[in-house]
Amino acid sequence: MAEPIKVLVTGAAGQIAYSLLYSIAKGDVFGPKQPISLVLLDIQPMMEVLNGVVMELQDCALPLLSDVIPTADEALAFKDIDVAILVGAMPRREGMERKDLLAANVKIFKSQGIALNTYAKKTVKVVVVGNPANTNALIASRCAPTIPVENFSCLTRLDQNRAQAQVAAKLGISSESVERAIIWGNHSSTQFPDLAHATVTVNGKKSSALEAIKDDNWVQNDFIKTVQSRGGAVIKARKLSSAMSAAKAICDHMRDWWFGTGDRCVSMGVLSTGNPYGIAEGIMYSFPLTIGTDRSYKIVSGLNITDFAREKMDLTQNELIEERDMAVSICDG
Ligand code: NAX
């Protein structure tokens, strides 16, 4: 058996973690031969709930789970970790201004960035899930200057999965027959779900998604709106935000990062630096990527960007710039 890798999940007493921890501990993400030491961070008032989660993980009797460390102490939580899945964040409370929400999250992700910098392995791979995910990831990365910025990402895979599933349902095919559905920008309602480069396989024949769908009005209106507002629709129906599907998307994101994607293209929020699409530098923006077996990613280049797409890519970029400027001034202020 290999040595265990140390995987930190924050917000570990919350609802996404409740769906996520079992999948990680049973080998869905890091493979069936990789033992795991799970570190679970939450805030002090949640320690009793967290202990219940630890009991359940023990009761699953999972052979790959070498140990479980529940804690409210960041110094302990971030020590020597190989992977950080940062789910915990401050939720929006009624009457809360956007700026106050941002300020509360800057405080959390600044502190966790410093903890990453101080205690984690320099090879640590970080995915931020807690919202506003893109800007939280940016703040964590800024506060961890000794860890390469390429090791920081935020989750837009749930949006990609939602996009794939919408196309699959429209054409009556399996979701794995839909490839290259891209999410550009922010994990917010300004994100741009883009099918212009997508392909589908119908009855064994691969073609462009747009040709197979033959409904530009659906692609440019209903499809985009449905994916952009899916999180809200789930909250309205369930009275709770997406958790099962978020956990599945986190597993997809991390598995692809750990093992590579080959030619498959996936969407991830990463730092925009010298990208081929002229997106402003210094924001965490979701791009289409391929990932090598060495865990380094490359932005897929050469995609033709129409005026329609450019407008949508810029809109979500501008929201991220505004969020970044506000967050950085809070962080440095
Ligand atoms: P829950 O409220 O169920 O759980 C959050 C947990 O985080 C709580 O147990 C809380 O005590 C803990 N927490 C708060 N501050 C913490 C800190 N400083 N350190 C450690 N733990 C802390 O929320 P849940 O439904 O699990 O969602 C978690 C986050 O994911 C939210 O911010 C949510 O908006 C975000 N999401 C992001 C998605 C994405 O695609 N990027 C999709 C799903 C989800 O909406």
PDB file of C-alpha atoms in Angstrom, residues 1-5 22-38 60-68:
ATOM      1  CA  MET A   1       0.000   0.000   0.000  1.00  0.00           C
ATOM      2  CA  ALA A   2       1.150   3.579  -0.770  1.00  0.00           C
ATOM      3  CA  GLU A   3       1.680   6.158   1.986  1.00  0.00           C
ATOM      4  CA  PRO A   4      -1.555   8.028   2.837  1.00  0.00           C
ATOM      5  CA  ILE A   5      -2.061  11.467   1.313  1.00  0.00           C
ATOM      6  CA  TYR A  22     -17.786   9.336   1.711  1.00  0.00           C
ATOM      7  CA  SER A  23     -16.799   9.560  -1.972  1.00  0.00           C
ATOM      8  CA  ILE A  24     -13.287  10.766  -1.116  1.00  0.00           C
ATOM      9  CA  ALA A  25     -12.808   8.190   1.625  1.00  0.00           C
ATOM     10  CA  LYS A  26     -13.894   5.278  -0.548  1.00  0.00           C
ATOM     11  CA  GLY A  27     -11.454   6.082  -3.334  1.00  0.00           C
ATOM     12  CA  ASP A  28     -13.591   7.827  -5.961  1.00  0.00           C
ATOM     13  CA  VAL A  29     -11.167  10.733  -6.282  1.00  0.00           C
ATOM     14  CA  PHE A  30      -7.617   9.544  -5.628  1.00  0.00           C
ATOM     15  CA  GLY A  31      -8.082   5.982  -6.815  1.00  0.00           C
ATOM     16  CA  PRO A  32      -8.688   2.571  -5.240  1.00  0.00           C
ATOM     17  CA  LYS A  33      -5.075   2.092  -4.117  1.00  0.00           C
ATOM     18  CA  GLN A  34      -4.459   5.424  -2.404  1.00  0.00           C
ATOM     19  CA  PRO A  35      -4.914   5.511   1.388  1.00  0.00           C
ATOM     20  CA  ILE A  36      -6.207   8.803   2.737  1.00  0.00           C
ATOM     21  CA  SER A  37      -5.769  10.750   5.924  1.00  0.00           C
ATOM     22  CA  LEU A  38      -8.806  13.045   6.120  1.00  0.00           C
ATOM     23  CA  CYS A  60     -18.445   3.063   6.993  1.00  0.00           C
ATOM     24  CA  ALA A  61     -15.423   0.788   7.676  1.00  0.00           C
ATOM     25  CA  LEU A  62     -13.593   2.019   4.581  1.00  0.00           C
ATOM     26  CA  PRO A  63     -10.267   0.277   3.953  1.00  0.00           C
ATOM     27  CA  LEU A  64      -8.585   3.335   2.353  1.00  0.00           C
ATOM     28  CA  LEU A  65      -9.360   5.695   5.225  1.00  0.00           C
ATOM     29  CA  SER A  66      -6.243   5.593   7.373  1.00  0.00           C
ATOM     30  CA  ASP A  67      -7.323   8.253   9.861  1.00  0.00           C
ATOM     31  CA  VAL A  68      -9.683  11.177  10.424  1.00  0.00           C
TER      32      VAL A  68
END
